[in-house]
Amino acid sequence: MRVLIATVLLLLGFAVPAQAQAGCAVYNGACLEKGANRAWLVFNGKTSYGPVPISHGKPGYETPIGTFSVLRKVKNDWSVPYNGPMPNAVYFTTSGIAFHQGDTSVQSHGCIRLSWNASQVFYDNLAIGEKVQVLP
């Protein structure tokens, strides 16, 4: 029945929100699906941007699953432990995990890598305190 309703809505030109399909419960903020390597922004309960390709933490440096809050943003940051640039960093864990620009074809040390354009959109549109949900 749910598939039939979604099909009818799509045929009538209505978008089915990506967060509902992925199980994201964020009302304002961002969601990401590690298994699908994608992330999107959510505004007022609806997908406002994306989904876009991402990479996440490699084995031994896994990106944690759960719901977090945006803690801080740094336009041009530098990772001291991993000696690398972190443009458009949006931190959402106290252990230093952030969305930032980086090579999406390579796994990270826990951060969420985005393309240059996507990192700018995430940086410009995520506010301190908004929610980030990381799904398996």
Short mmCIF file of the N, C-alpha and C atoms (twelve columns), coordinates in Angstrom:
data_MODEL
# 
_entry.id   MODEL 
# 
loop_
_atom_site.group_PDB 
_atom_site.id 
_atom_site.type_symbol 
_atom_site.label_atom_id 
_atom_site.label_alt_id 
_atom_site.label_comp_id 
_atom_site.label_asym_id 
_atom_site.label_seq_id 
_atom_site.Cartn_x 
_atom_site.Cartn_y 
_atom_site.Cartn_z 
_atom_site.pdbx_PDB_model_num 
ATOM 1   N N  . MET A 1   0.829  -1.194 0.000   1 
ATOM 2   C CA . MET A 1   0.000  0.000  0.000   1 
ATOM 3   C C  . MET A 1   0.870  1.254  0.000   1 
ATOM 4   N N  . ARG A 2   1.939  1.260  0.835   1 
ATOM 5   C CA . ARG A 2   2.830  2.411  0.927   1 
ATOM 6   C C  . ARG A 2   3.501  2.699  -0.417  1 
ATOM 7   N N  . VAL A 3   3.909  1.633  -1.116  1 
ATOM 8   C CA . VAL A 3   4.546  1.787  -2.429  1 
ATOM 9   C C  . VAL A 3   3.556  2.384  -3.419  1 
ATOM 10  N N  . LEU A 4   2.310  1.939  -3.375  1 
ATOM 11  C CA . LEU A 4   1.280  2.456  -4.267  1 
ATOM 12  C C  . LEU A 4   1.065  3.951  -4.028  1 
ATOM 13  N N  . ILE A 5   0.995  4.362  -2.791  1 
ATOM 14  C CA . ILE A 5   0.810  5.779  -2.461  1 
ATOM 15  C C  . ILE A 5   1.992  6.593  -2.957  1 
ATOM 16  N N  . ALA A 6   3.212  6.122  -2.714  1 
ATOM 17  C CA . ALA A 6   4.407  6.829  -3.167  1 
ATOM 18  C C  . ALA A 6   4.426  6.935  -4.686  1 
ATOM 19  N N  . THR A 7   4.028  5.877  -5.382  1 
ATOM 20  C CA . THR A 7   3.993  5.889  -6.848  1 
ATOM 21  C C  . THR A 7   2.988  6.916  -7.345  1 
ATOM 22  N N  . VAL A 8   1.794  6.940  -6.761  1 
ATOM 23  C CA . VAL A 8   0.768  7.906  -7.154  1 
ATOM 24  C C  . VAL A 8   1.261  9.333  -6.919  1 
ATOM 25  N N  . LEU A 9   1.883  9.580  -5.763  1 
ATOM 26  C CA . LEU A 9   2.404  10.922 -5.471  1 
ATOM 27  C C  . LEU A 9   3.459  11.340 -6.487  1 
ATOM 28  N N  . LEU A 10  4.355  10.419 -6.832  1 
ATOM 29  C CA . LEU A 10  5.390  10.732 -7.822  1 
ATOM 30  C C  . LEU A 10  4.778  11.017 -9.187  1 
ATOM 31  N N  . LEU A 11  3.778  10.218 -9.596  1 
ATOM 32  C CA . LEU A 11  3.123  10.439 -10.886 1 
ATOM 33  C C  . LEU A 11  2.400  11.781 -10.934 1 
ATOM 34  N N  . LEU A 12  1.895  12.232 -9.792  1 
ATOM 35  C CA . LEU A 12  1.213  13.521 -9.731  1 
ATOM 36  C C  . LEU A 12  2.175  14.695 -9.579  1 
ATOM 37  N N  . GLY A 13  3.468  14.392 -9.492  1 
ATOM 38  C CA . GLY A 13  4.458  15.459 -9.418  1 
ATOM 39  C C  . GLY A 13  4.865  15.854 -8.021  1 
ATOM 40  N N  . PHE A 14  4.470  15.092 -7.014  1 
ATOM 41  C CA . PHE A 14  4.862  15.382 -5.648  1 
ATOM 42  C C  . PHE A 14  6.131  14.609 -5.311  1 
ATOM 43  N N  . ALA A 15  7.051  15.258 -4.647  1 
ATOM 44  C CA . ALA A 15  8.282  14.583 -4.219  1 
ATOM 45  C C  . ALA A 15  8.030  13.842 -2.920  1 
ATOM 46  N N  . VAL A 16  8.555  12.642 -2.819  1 
ATOM 47  C CA . VAL A 16  8.510  11.898 -1.566  1 
ATOM 48  C C  . VAL A 16  9.800  12.242 -0.827  1 
ATOM 49  N N  . PRO A 17  9.728  12.829 0.369   1 
ATOM 50  C CA . PRO A 17  10.932 13.263 1.065   1 
ATOM 51  C C  . PRO A 17  11.924 12.129 1.262   1 
ATOM 52  N N  . ALA A 18  13.204 12.403 0.963   1 
ATOM 53  C CA . ALA A 18  14.245 11.386 1.097   1 
ATOM 54  C C  . ALA A 18  14.411 10.948 2.544   1 
ATOM 55  N N  . GLN A 19  14.236 11.869 3.500   1 
ATOM 56  C CA . GLN A 19  14.443 11.486 4.894   1 
ATOM 57  C C  . GLN A 19  13.411 10.466 5.345   1 
ATOM 58  N N  . ALA A 20  12.195 10.510 4.806   1 
ATOM 59  C CA . ALA A 20  11.182 9.521  5.180   1 
ATOM 60  C C  . ALA A 20  11.593 8.144  4.658   1 
ATOM 61  N N  . GLN A 21  12.141 8.098  3.462   1 
ATOM 62  C CA . GLN A 21  12.568 6.833  2.877   1 
ATOM 63  C C  . GLN A 21  13.742 6.245  3.645   1 
ATOM 64  N N  . ALA A 22  14.613 7.086  4.154   1 
ATOM 65  C CA . ALA A 22  15.828 6.607  4.810   1 
ATOM 66  C C  . ALA A 22  15.645 6.427  6.313   1 
ATOM 67  N N  . GLY A 23  14.529 6.861  6.854   1 
ATOM 68  C CA . GLY A 23  14.314 6.734  8.285   1 
ATOM 69  C C  . GLY A 23  14.867 7.893  9.081   1 
ATOM 70  N N  . CYS A 24  15.145 8.996  8.448   1 
ATOM 71  C CA . CYS A 24  15.693 10.168 9.133   1 
ATOM 72  C C  . CYS A 24  14.583 10.900 9.875   1 
ATOM 73  N N  . ALA A 25  14.848 11.236 11.135  1 
ATOM 74  C CA . ALA A 25  13.860 11.907 11.971  1 
ATOM 75  C C  . ALA A 25  14.184 13.381 12.206  1 
ATOM 76  N N  . VAL A 26  15.135 13.934 11.473  1 
ATOM 77  C CA . VAL A 26  15.539 15.338 11.649  1 
ATOM 78  C C  . VAL A 26  14.492 16.258 11.032  1 
ATOM 79  N N  . TYR A 27  14.170 17.343 11.743  1 
ATOM 80  C CA . TYR A 27  13.234 18.332 11.223  1 
ATOM 81  C C  . TYR A 27  13.992 19.474 10.553  1 
ATOM 82  N N  . ASN A 28  15.090 19.930 11.170  1 
ATOM 83  C CA . ASN A 28  15.982 20.937 10.587  1 
ATOM 84  C C  . ASN A 28  17.414 20.503 10.848  1 
ATOM 85  N N  . GLY A 29  18.185 20.307 9.783   1 
ATOM 86  C CA . GLY A 29  19.571 19.886 9.927   1 
ATOM 87  C C  . GLY A 29  20.017 19.043 8.759   1 
ATOM 88  N N  . ALA A 30  20.640 17.897 9.059   1 
ATOM 89  C CA . ALA A 30  21.171 17.029 8.007   1 
ATOM 90  C C  . ALA A 30  21.025 15.572 8.392   1 
ATOM 91  N N  . CYS A 31  20.941 14.738 7.377   1 
ATOM 92  C CA . CYS A 31  20.918 13.288 7.553   1 
ATOM 93  C C  . CYS A 31  21.945 12.680 6.622   1 
ATOM 94  N N  . LEU A 32  22.479 11.540 7.045   1 
ATOM 95  C CA . LEU A 32  23.355 10.809 6.144   1 
ATOM 96  C C  . LEU A 32  23.178 9.334  6.349   1 
ATOM 97  N N  . GLU A 33  23.314 8.606  5.255   1 
ATOM 98  C CA . GLU A 33  23.208 7.157  5.239   1 
ATOM 99  C C  . GLU A 33  24.574 6.602  4.885   1 
ATOM 100 N N  . LYS A 34  25.230 5.988  5.845   1 
ATOM 101 C CA . LYS A 34  26.561 5.438  5.593   1 
ATOM 102 C C  . LYS A 34  26.518 4.341  4.537   1 
ATOM 103 N N  . GLY A 35  25.529 3.455  4.614   1 
ATOM 104 C CA . GLY A 35  25.448 2.338  3.680   1 
ATOM 105 C C  . GLY A 35  25.267 2.752  2.234   1 
ATOM 106 N N  . ALA A 36  24.643 3.894  2.020   1 
ATOM 107 C CA . ALA A 36  24.400 4.395  0.664   1 
ATOM 108 C C  . ALA A 36  25.388 5.494  0.274   1 
ATOM 109 N N  . ASN A 37  26.252 5.893  1.200   1 
ATOM 110 C CA . ASN A 37  27.223 6.975  0.952   1 
ATOM 111 C C  . ASN A 37  26.552 8.220  0.390   1 
ATOM 112 N N  . ARG A 38  25.548 8.702  1.134   1 
ATOM 113 C CA . ARG A 38  24.853 9.912  0.706   1 
ATOM 114 C C  . ARG A 38  24.391 10.713 1.913   1 
ATOM 115 N N  . ALA A 39  24.257 12.012 1.710   1 
ATOM 116 C CA . ALA A 39  23.781 12.914 2.770   1 
ATOM 117 C C  . ALA A 39  22.880 13.964 2.139   1 
ATOM 118 N N  . TRP A 40  22.022 14.560 2.978   1 
ATOM 119 C CA . TRP A 40  21.129 15.599 2.495   1 
ATOM 120 C C  . TRP A 40  20.801 16.546 3.634   1 
ATOM 121 N N  . LEU A 41  20.363 17.741 3.255   1 
ATOM 122 C CA . LEU A 41  19.911 18.735 4.227   1 
ATOM 123 C C  . LEU A 41  18.398 18.659 4.350   1 
ATOM 124 N N  . VAL A 42  17.909 18.962 5.549   1 
ATOM 125 C CA . VAL A 42  16.481 18.919 5.838   1 
ATOM 126 C C  . VAL A 42  16.066 20.266 6.409   1 
ATOM 127 N N  . PHE A 43  14.986 20.822 5.876   1 
ATOM 128 C CA . PHE A 43  14.417 22.075 6.386   1 
ATOM 129 C C  . PHE A 43  12.921 21.879 6.526   1 
ATOM 130 N N  . ASN A 44  12.419 22.134 7.730   1 
ATOM 131 C CA . ASN A 44  10.990 21.966 8.031   1 
ATOM 132 C C  . ASN A 44  10.484 20.571 7.652   1 
ATOM 133 N N  . GLY A 45  11.305 19.567 7.933   1 
ATOM 134 C CA . GLY A 45  10.901 18.189 7.725   1 
ATOM 135 C C  . GLY A 45  10.990 17.665 6.305   1 
ATOM 136 N N  . LYS A 46  11.497 18.488 5.376   1 
ATOM 137 C CA . LYS A 46  11.586 18.076 3.973   1 
ATOM 138 C C  . LYS A 46  13.014 18.244 3.480   1 
ATOM 139 N N  . THR A 47  13.392 17.384 2.546   1 
ATOM 140 C CA . THR A 47  14.717 17.485 1.948   1 
ATOM 141 C C  . THR A 47  14.833 18.827 1.235   1 
ATOM 142 N N  . SER A 48  15.835 19.617 1.609   1 
ATOM 143 C CA . SER A 48  16.038 20.918 0.977   1 
ATOM 144 C C  . SER A 48  17.238 20.924 0.040   1 
ATOM 145 N N  . TYR A 49  18.114 19.923 0.171   1 
ATOM 146 C CA . TYR A 49  19.293 19.825 -0.701  1 
ATOM 147 C C  . TYR A 49  19.794 18.387 -0.673  1 
ATOM 148 N N  . GLY A 50  20.095 17.850 -1.841  1 
ATOM 149 C CA . GLY A 50  20.639 16.502 -1.927  1 
ATOM 150 C C  . GLY A 50  19.569 15.485 -2.245  1 
ATOM 151 N N  . PRO A 51  19.909 14.221 -2.094  1 
ATOM 152 C CA . PRO A 51  21.135 13.711 -1.488  1 
ATOM 153 C C  . PRO A 51  22.353 13.889 -2.392  1 
ATOM 154 N N  . VAL A 52  23.515 14.003 -1.737  1 
ATOM 155 C CA . VAL A 52  24.792 14.152 -2.419  1 
ATOM 156 C C  . VAL A 52  25.725 13.022 -1.986  1 
ATOM 157 N N  . PRO A 53  26.689 12.665 -2.840  1 
ATOM 158 C CA . PRO A 53  27.652 11.616 -2.477  1 
ATOM 159 C C  . PRO A 53  28.565 12.056 -1.330  1 
ATOM 160 N N  . ILE A 54  28.912 11.103 -0.483  1 
ATOM 161 C CA . ILE A 54  29.824 11.353 0.633   1 
ATOM 162 C C  . ILE A 54  30.785 10.176 0.770   1 
ATOM 163 N N  . SER A 55  31.801 10.358 1.588   1 
ATOM 164 C CA . SER A 55  32.546 9.227  2.144   1 
ATOM 165 C C  . SER A 55  32.565 9.432  3.647   1 
ATOM 166 N N  . HIS A 56  32.812 8.355  4.382   1 
ATOM 167 C CA . HIS A 56  32.779 8.414  5.848   1 
ATOM 168 C C  . HIS A 56  33.945 7.617  6.396   1 
ATOM 169 N N  . GLY A 57  33.952 7.389  7.692   1 
ATOM 170 C CA . GLY A 57  35.085 6.767  8.363   1 
ATOM 171 C C  . GLY A 57  35.381 5.338  7.933   1 
ATOM 172 N N  . LYS A 58  36.673 5.083  7.745   1 
ATOM 173 C CA . LYS A 58  37.126 3.740  7.360   1 
ATOM 174 C C  . LYS A 58  37.184 2.833  8.585   1 
ATOM 175 N N  . PRO A 59  37.350 1.521  8.378   1 
ATOM 176 C CA . PRO A 59  37.446 0.606  9.528   1 
ATOM 177 C C  . PRO A 59  38.514 1.064  10.524  1 
ATOM 178 N N  . GLY A 60  38.125 1.050  11.779  1 
ATOM 179 C CA . GLY A 60  39.007 1.544  12.836  1 
ATOM 180 C C  . GLY A 60  38.796 3.013  13.149  1 
ATOM 181 N N  . TYR A 61  38.125 3.720  12.249  1 
ATOM 182 C CA . TYR A 61  37.828 5.154  12.402  1 
ATOM 183 C C  . TYR A 61  36.375 5.427  12.011  1 
ATOM 184 N N  . GLU A 62  35.485 4.514  12.364  1 
ATOM 185 C CA . GLU A 62  34.099 4.593  11.920  1 
ATOM 186 C C  . GLU A 62  33.402 5.869  12.392  1 
ATOM 187 N N  . THR A 63  32.594 6.416  11.514  1 
ATOM 188 C CA . THR A 63  31.717 7.523  11.869  1 
ATOM 189 C C  . THR A 63  30.616 6.949  12.761  1 
ATOM 190 N N  . PRO A 64  30.394 7.541  13.942  1 
ATOM 191 C CA . PRO A 64  29.387 6.975  14.850  1 
ATOM 192 C C  . PRO A 64  27.963 7.160  14.324  1 
ATOM 193 N N  . ILE A 65  27.123 6.196  14.628  1 
ATOM 194 C CA . ILE A 65  25.701 6.247  14.274  1 
ATOM 195 C C  . ILE A 65  24.958 6.912  15.432  1 
ATOM 196 N N  . GLY A 66  23.967 7.719  15.104  1 
ATOM 197 C CA . GLY A 66  23.174 8.374  16.136  1 
ATOM 198 C C  . GLY A 66  22.733 9.752  15.704  1 
ATOM 199 N N  . THR A 67  22.187 10.491 16.649  1 
ATOM 200 C CA . THR A 67  21.742 11.856 16.401  1 
ATOM 201 C C  . THR A 67  22.589 12.801 17.232  1 
ATOM 202 N N  . PHE A 68  23.108 13.822 16.582  1 
ATOM 203 C CA . PHE A 68  24.049 14.766 17.183  1 
ATOM 204 C C  . PHE A 68  23.559 16.189 16.911  1 
ATOM 205 N N  . SER A 69  24.211 17.163 17.533  1 
ATOM 206 C CA . SER A 69  23.919 18.573 17.274  1 
ATOM 207 C C  . SER A 69  25.128 19.235 16.637  1 
ATOM 208 N N  . VAL A 70  24.872 20.170 15.733  1 
ATOM 209 C CA . VAL A 70  25.968 20.963 15.165  1 
ATOM 210 C C  . VAL A 70  26.562 21.785 16.302  1 
ATOM 211 N N  . LEU A 71  27.875 21.615 16.520  1 
ATOM 212 C CA . LEU A 71  28.554 22.256 17.642  1 
ATOM 213 C C  . LEU A 71  29.278 23.534 17.257  1 
ATOM 214 N N  . ARG A 72  29.928 23.504 16.089  1 
ATOM 215 C CA . ARG A 72  30.667 24.691 15.644  1 
ATOM 216 C C  . ARG A 72  30.966 24.565 14.164  1 
ATOM 217 N N  . LYS A 73  31.332 25.696 13.561  1 
ATOM 218 C CA . LYS A 73  31.667 25.744 12.142  1 
ATOM 219 C C  . LYS A 73  32.968 26.527 11.981  1 
ATOM 220 N N  . VAL A 74  33.855 26.017 11.122  1 
ATOM 221 C CA . VAL A 74  35.128 26.693 10.855  1 
ATOM 222 C C  . VAL A 74  35.332 26.688 9.340   1 
ATOM 223 N N  . LYS A 75  35.406 27.863 8.749   1 
ATOM 224 C CA . LYS A 75  35.477 27.981 7.289   1 
ATOM 225 C C  . LYS A 75  36.720 27.296 6.714   1 
ATOM 226 N N  . ASN A 76  37.871 27.524 7.293   1 
ATOM 227 C CA . ASN A 76  39.122 26.940 6.792   1 
ATOM 228 C C  . ASN A 76  39.887 26.321 7.952   1 
ATOM 229 N N  . ASP A 77  39.533 25.094 8.299   1 
ATOM 230 C CA . ASP A 77  40.174 24.436 9.434   1 
ATOM 231 C C  . ASP A 77  41.267 23.488 8.947   1 
ATOM 232 N N  . TRP A 78  42.067 23.017 9.894   1 
ATOM 233 C CA . TRP A 78  43.157 22.100 9.613   1 
ATOM 234 C C  . TRP A 78  43.127 20.985 10.649  1 
ATOM 235 N N  . SER A 79  43.173 19.743 10.200  1 
ATOM 236 C CA . SER A 79  43.216 18.612 11.116  1 
ATOM 237 C C  . SER A 79  44.635 18.427 11.612  1 
ATOM 238 N N  . VAL A 80  44.848 18.673 12.888  1 
ATOM 239 C CA . VAL A 80  46.176 18.479 13.477  1 
ATOM 240 C C  . VAL A 80  46.521 16.991 13.551  1 
ATOM 241 N N  . PRO A 81  45.610 16.123 14.051  1 
ATOM 242 C CA . PRO A 81  45.985 14.707 14.154  1 
ATOM 243 C C  . PRO A 81  46.295 14.051 12.803  1 
ATOM 244 N N  . TYR A 82  45.601 14.481 11.736  1 
ATOM 245 C CA . TYR A 82  45.766 13.826 10.437  1 
ATOM 246 C C  . TYR A 82  46.440 14.728 9.405   1 
ATOM 247 N N  . ASN A 83  46.897 15.907 9.844   1 
ATOM 248 C CA . ASN A 83  47.688 16.822 9.025   1 
ATOM 249 C C  . ASN A 83  47.064 17.054 7.649   1 
ATOM 250 N N  . GLY A 84  45.837 17.570 7.664   1 
ATOM 251 C CA . GLY A 84  45.163 17.828 6.396   1 
ATOM 252 C C  . GLY A 84  44.149 18.945 6.496   1 
ATOM 253 N N  . PRO A 85  43.834 19.555 5.353   1 
ATOM 254 C CA . PRO A 85  42.864 20.650 5.331   1 
ATOM 255 C C  . PRO A 85  41.442 20.142 5.548   1 
ATOM 256 N N  . MET A 86  40.629 21.006 6.151   1 
ATOM 257 C CA . MET A 86  39.215 20.717 6.384   1 
ATOM 258 C C  . MET A 86  38.381 21.951 6.020   1 
ATOM 259 N N  . PRO A 87  38.315 22.279 4.724   1 
ATOM 260 C CA . PRO A 87  37.510 23.447 4.336   1 
ATOM 261 C C  . PRO A 87  36.030 23.222 4.636   1 
ATOM 262 N N  . ASN A 88  35.362 24.278 5.021   1 
ATOM 263 C CA . ASN A 88  33.912 24.262 5.279   1 
ATOM 264 C C  . ASN A 88  33.530 23.232 6.339   1 
ATOM 265 N N  . ALA A 89  34.278 23.185 7.424   1 
ATOM 266 C CA . ALA A 89  34.049 22.187 8.480   1 
ATOM 267 C C  . ALA A 89  32.837 22.548 9.334   1 
ATOM 268 N N  . VAL A 90  31.945 21.572 9.472   1 
ATOM 269 C CA . VAL A 90  30.767 21.692 10.335  1 
ATOM 270 C C  . VAL A 90  30.852 20.529 11.318  1 
ATOM 271 N N  . TYR A 91  31.279 20.815 12.553  1 
ATOM 272 C CA . TYR A 91  31.498 19.783 13.568  1 
ATOM 273 C C  . TYR A 91  30.195 19.387 14.240  1 
ATOM 274 N N  . PHE A 92  30.015 18.076 14.409  1 
ATOM 275 C CA . PHE A 92  28.813 17.599 15.080  1 
ATOM 276 C C  . PHE A 92  29.093 16.555 16.154  1 
ATOM 277 N N  . THR A 93  30.347 16.284 16.480  1 
ATOM 278 C CA . THR A 93  30.659 15.452 17.649  1 
ATOM 279 C C  . THR A 93  31.763 16.132 18.450  1 
ATOM 280 N N  . THR A 94  31.821 15.797 19.727  1 
ATOM 281 C CA . THR A 94  32.870 16.372 20.580  1 
ATOM 282 C C  . THR A 94  34.228 15.733 20.306  1 
ATOM 283 N N  . SER A 95  34.245 14.639 19.538  1 
ATOM 284 C CA . SER A 95  35.518 13.997 19.197  1 
ATOM 285 C C  . SER A 95  36.099 14.522 17.888  1 
ATOM 286 N N  . GLY A 96  35.505 15.565 17.312  1 
ATOM 287 C CA . GLY A 96  36.092 16.221 16.145  1 
ATOM 288 C C  . GLY A 96  35.574 15.759 14.794  1 
ATOM 289 N N  . ILE A 97  34.473 15.049 14.763  1 
ATOM 290 C CA . ILE A 97  33.927 14.607 13.477  1 
ATOM 291 C C  . ILE A 97  33.072 15.723 12.889  1 
ATOM 292 N N  . ALA A 98  33.284 15.944 11.569  1 
ATOM 293 C CA . ALA A 98  32.636 17.060 10.894  1 
ATOM 294 C C  . ALA A 98  32.308 16.692 9.449   1 
ATOM 295 N N  . PHE A 99  31.372 17.429 8.887   1 
ATOM 296 C CA . PHE A 99  31.224 17.487 7.434   1 
ATOM 297 C C  . PHE A 99  32.334 18.415 6.961   1 
ATOM 298 N N  . HIS A 100 32.993 18.106 5.860   1 
ATOM 299 C CA . HIS A 100 33.931 19.053 5.244   1 
ATOM 300 C C  . HIS A 100 34.247 18.620 3.831   1 
ATOM 301 N N  . GLN A 101 34.861 19.509 3.081   1 
ATOM 302 C CA . GLN A 101 35.250 19.195 1.705   1 
ATOM 303 C C  . GLN A 101 36.374 18.179 1.725   1 
ATOM 304 N N  . GLY A 102 36.309 17.222 0.810   1 
ATOM 305 C CA . GLY A 102 37.353 16.224 0.690   1 
ATOM 306 C C  . GLY A 102 37.032 15.241 -0.414  1 
ATOM 307 N N  . ASP A 103 37.940 14.352 -0.669  1 
ATOM 308 C CA . ASP A 103 37.801 13.346 -1.720  1 
ATOM 309 C C  . ASP A 103 36.754 12.313 -1.302  1 
ATOM 310 N N  . THR A 104 35.624 12.296 -1.989  1 
ATOM 311 C CA . THR A 104 34.533 11.386 -1.624  1 
ATOM 312 C C  . THR A 104 34.786 9.954  -2.082  1 
ATOM 313 N N  . SER A 105 35.876 9.721  -2.801  1 
ATOM 314 C CA . SER A 105 36.173 8.353  -3.236  1 
ATOM 315 C C  . SER A 105 37.091 7.628  -2.250  1 
ATOM 316 N N  . VAL A 106 37.499 8.333  -1.179  1 
ATOM 317 C CA . VAL A 106 38.404 7.758  -0.179  1 
ATOM 318 C C  . VAL A 106 37.757 7.890  1.192   1 
ATOM 319 N N  . GLN A 107 37.782 6.809  1.980   1 
ATOM 320 C CA . GLN A 107 37.233 6.883  3.328   1 
ATOM 321 C C  . GLN A 107 38.128 7.733  4.224   1 
ATOM 322 N N  . SER A 108 37.533 8.280  5.272   1 
ATOM 323 C CA . SER A 108 38.207 9.240  6.152   1 
ATOM 324 C C  . SER A 108 38.568 8.614  7.499   1 
ATOM 325 N N  . HIS A 109 39.011 9.484  8.400   1 
ATOM 326 C CA . HIS A 109 39.269 9.089  9.793   1 
ATOM 327 C C  . HIS A 109 38.046 9.383  10.652  1 
ATOM 328 N N  . GLY A 110 36.855 9.322  10.057  1 
ATOM 329 C CA . GLY A 110 35.609 9.519  10.787  1 
ATOM 330 C C  . GLY A 110 34.762 10.651 10.264  1 
ATOM 331 N N  . CYS A 111 35.376 11.637 9.621   1 
ATOM 332 C CA . CYS A 111 34.625 12.773 9.094   1 
ATOM 333 C C  . CYS A 111 33.807 12.383 7.866   1 
ATOM 334 N N  . ILE A 112 32.883 13.268 7.522   1 
ATOM 335 C CA . ILE A 112 32.056 13.094 6.337   1 
ATOM 336 C C  . ILE A 112 32.606 14.016 5.260   1 
ATOM 337 N N  . ARG A 113 33.149 13.409 4.220   1 
ATOM 338 C CA . ARG A 113 33.710 14.183 3.107   1 
ATOM 339 C C  . ARG A 113 32.634 14.453 2.073   1 
ATOM 340 N N  . LEU A 114 32.640 15.693 1.588   1 
ATOM 341 C CA . LEU A 114 31.693 16.168 0.582   1 
ATOM 342 C C  . LEU A 114 32.460 16.799 -0.569  1 
ATOM 343 N N  . SER A 115 31.821 16.927 -1.733  1 
ATOM 344 C CA . SER A 115 32.421 17.680 -2.835  1 
ATOM 345 C C  . SER A 115 32.575 19.140 -2.409  1 
ATOM 346 N N  . TRP A 116 33.344 19.899 -3.171  1 
ATOM 347 C CA . TRP A 116 33.541 21.315 -2.837  1 
ATOM 348 C C  . TRP A 116 32.199 22.043 -2.772  1 
ATOM 349 N N  . ASN A 117 31.374 21.900 -3.817  1 
ATOM 350 C CA . ASN A 117 30.090 22.604 -3.843  1 
ATOM 351 C C  . ASN A 117 29.175 22.165 -2.710  1 
ATOM 352 N N  . ALA A 118 29.076 20.862 -2.485  1 
ATOM 353 C CA . ALA A 118 28.204 20.366 -1.410  1 
ATOM 354 C C  . ALA A 118 28.695 20.853 -0.049  1 
ATOM 355 N N  . SER A 119 30.009 20.873 0.166   1 
ATOM 356 C CA . SER A 119 30.532 21.338 1.461   1 
ATOM 357 C C  . SER A 119 30.175 22.800 1.701   1 
ATOM 358 N N  . GLN A 120 30.166 23.593 0.652   1 
ATOM 359 C CA . GLN A 120 29.778 25.002 0.799   1 
ATOM 360 C C  . GLN A 120 28.303 25.124 1.170   1 
ATOM 361 N N  . VAL A 121 27.455 24.327 0.528   1 
ATOM 362 C CA . VAL A 121 26.015 24.376 0.826   1 
ATOM 363 C C  . VAL A 121 25.756 23.909 2.258   1 
ATOM 364 N N  . PHE A 122 26.402 22.818 2.682   1 
ATOM 365 C CA . PHE A 122 26.227 22.338 4.054   1 
ATOM 366 C C  . PHE A 122 26.725 23.401 5.044   1 
ATOM 367 N N  . TYR A 123 27.888 23.996 4.771   1 
ATOM 368 C CA . TYR A 123 28.442 25.017 5.663   1 
ATOM 369 C C  . TYR A 123 27.499 26.219 5.770   1 
ATOM 370 N N  . ASP A 124 27.000 26.662 4.642   1 
ATOM 371 C CA . ASP A 124 26.139 27.854 4.619   1 
ATOM 372 C C  . ASP A 124 24.758 27.606 5.222   1 
ATOM 373 N N  . ASN A 125 24.280 26.367 5.213   1 
ATOM 374 C CA . ASN A 125 22.896 26.106 5.608   1 
ATOM 375 C C  . ASN A 125 22.710 25.393 6.938   1 
ATOM 376 N N  . LEU A 126 23.763 24.833 7.508   1 
ATOM 377 C CA . LEU A 126 23.621 24.204 8.832   1 
ATOM 378 C C  . LEU A 126 23.940 25.232 9.911   1 
ATOM 379 N N  . ALA A 127 23.076 25.315 10.895  1 
ATOM 380 C CA . ALA A 127 23.248 26.269 11.994  1 
ATOM 381 C C  . ALA A 127 23.633 25.540 13.270  1 
ATOM 382 N N  . ILE A 128 24.344 26.248 14.128  1 
ATOM 383 C CA . ILE A 128 24.716 25.698 15.443  1 
ATOM 384 C C  . ILE A 128 23.427 25.245 16.135  1 
ATOM 385 N N  . GLY A 129 23.458 24.035 16.677  1 
ATOM 386 C CA . GLY A 129 22.318 23.495 17.399  1 
ATOM 387 C C  . GLY A 129 21.400 22.615 16.566  1 
ATOM 388 N N  . GLU A 130 21.468 22.749 15.231  1 
ATOM 389 C CA . GLU A 130 20.633 21.883 14.393  1 
ATOM 390 C C  . GLU A 130 21.105 20.441 14.502  1 
ATOM 391 N N  . LYS A 131 20.237 19.529 14.171  1 
ATOM 392 C CA . LYS A 131 20.504 18.090 14.342  1 
ATOM 393 C C  . LYS A 131 21.155 17.487 13.114  1 
ATOM 394 N N  . VAL A 132 22.004 16.501 13.373  1 
ATOM 395 C CA . VAL A 132 22.620 15.664 12.344  1 
ATOM 396 C C  . VAL A 132 22.328 14.229 12.738  1 
ATOM 397 N N  . GLN A 133 21.690 13.491 11.860  1 
ATOM 398 C CA . GLN A 133 21.421 12.081 12.135  1 
ATOM 399 C C  . GLN A 133 22.257 11.226 11.191  1 
ATOM 400 N N  . VAL A 134 23.035 10.322 11.787  1 
ATOM 401 C CA . VAL A 134 23.869 9.384  11.037  1 
ATOM 402 C C  . VAL A 134 23.181 8.025  11.109  1 
ATOM 403 N N  . LEU A 135 22.786 7.542  9.953   1 
ATOM 404 C CA . LEU A 135 22.115 6.245  9.823   1 
ATOM 405 C C  . LEU A 135 23.114 5.197  9.338   1 
ATOM 406 N N  . PRO A 136 22.877 3.938  9.685   1 
ATOM 407 C CA . PRO A 136 23.809 2.884  9.232   1 
ATOM 408 C C  . PRO A 136 23.900 2.791  7.710   1 
# 
